[in-house]
């Protein structure tokens, strides 16, 4: 029994898949015009936990993350320049090259966070132009469209229930709560399906269409590609909460307008990551990338750990201190796991609780707390703890089995032995001096009743 919070109803609902054993999911992917920041990556850690939760419950998962390499303008509302074309000019490279560079980087980032993409399909918008044109034609045949001097638009007043996902106030929309820059639009919420190329300049990417040469609007790619790969109705569609009022609202209008069938059964959205209380965003100049984390000497998986401490529908504020604390906790988890013998059995009591938590709308904070509870529980034999942690890690994805404790350099071991002799001779001054020498090499010594324990500093 899996319960998921559905944005459509604003309630936790029992998940009922369309097919008995297969779940179909579509996640709005990146616009590949720059490095993704860790806020941009949150949606995919969330999607990864969702995928792993279904697999934990013995479902097969069909998963799509699209790559937006054309049509996303600098404003989400059909204004401004194409982000990927702008990047090509900024970096003096071809559009394809730019798109490939940032797609590769994105997939590398996902790998560093142990996001499982082996079976994920990453379709590109620029490679699905004919499907997008076919969908626009379908909408035109059904009289949902009109043509202006710069493109083909969707008339949102003709689609009943346009406001349903965003619980938008239609009156406000009609009166122009959104700033209308295009006087040819019939309603402020209308959006472009196809844009004509400017007459005076040649775009890097443009195609012929029944309406004239140009390129697709940003929203149509997600409707066309999700329905191509997953069918006209599929189970789950996800994205950041900013997608609710515009992008996903428009996807529903286009898809349901064309097919007359429900598009998606469960809409799920993650909250933002903030810095000093403000959304992490390129435009605010407060972004941090996965590479920045690695450069600071923090392991990228610490970001995954930090994020899982909060529920995906909770807004979280990023600080380096919090990330370092997460890294300490993760190292502690690795060390404790490593010290356990193998050959045990999964504790059914703990597995049952774990499943209850993750199946309750992905309650990762509770699942993490349970992990520490298990480690402290003296009634569970160590080898069973290990087997149970291996099972939890299928969902949490900390890569427990890849961890090896850092090897202590010989020089540090030699100094530690000298320090032990000095301590035996009660030469405290010498012992202290040797401790400092060891610290200068990046290690610290903890004196335990089993002898000295050497650890890397900051671990
Ligand atoms: P953008 O590059 O702004 O189009 O965002 C790409 C994806 O990242 C979208 O799904 C956004 O919802 C998501 N996103 C952007 N900024 C944040 C943030 N600060 N926290 C969480 N998600 C974000
Ligand atoms: Zn999308």
XYZ file of C-alpha atoms and ligand atoms in Angstrom, residues 28-29 31 33 37 39-40 42-44 72 83 239-243 270-274 279-282, ligand 1:
49
model
C 10.304 17.445 -16.339
C 13.982 17.603 -17.180
C 16.989 23.051 -19.921
C 21.967 25.882 -21.270
C 22.576 23.915 -9.424
C 18.217 23.234 -6.355
C 17.678 22.041 -9.931
C 16.379 18.201 -5.992
C 13.560 17.099 -8.357
C 15.680 14.141 -9.525
C 12.489 27.374 -23.427
C 17.962 29.980 -23.415
C 8.476 18.580 -11.124
C 9.279 21.528 -8.893
C 6.351 23.460 -7.377
C 7.003 26.392 -9.736
C 5.665 24.211 -12.557
C 8.909 19.072 -4.698
C 9.505 22.252 -2.704
C 12.413 24.609 -3.233
C 15.866 24.842 -1.782
C 16.621 28.292 -0.457
C 15.043 30.491 -3.686
C 18.334 29.183 -5.055
C 18.308 30.521 -8.602
C 20.760 31.527 -11.292
P 14.999 26.042 -14.034
O 16.429 25.832 -14.440
O 14.794 27.219 -13.140
O 14.048 25.956 -15.192
O 14.620 24.800 -13.106
C 14.719 23.442 -13.496
C 14.021 22.576 -12.476
O 14.580 22.785 -11.175
C 12.546 22.855 -12.323
O 11.868 21.608 -12.141
C 12.431 23.679 -11.076
O 11.216 23.447 -10.431
C 13.578 23.143 -10.257
N 14.149 24.173 -9.381
C 14.683 25.360 -9.750
N 15.161 26.032 -8.684
C 14.934 25.232 -7.602
C 15.218 25.347 -6.214
N 15.835 26.414 -5.710
N 14.861 24.337 -5.402
C 14.273 23.225 -5.900
N 13.955 23.064 -7.203
C 14.293 24.038 -8.057
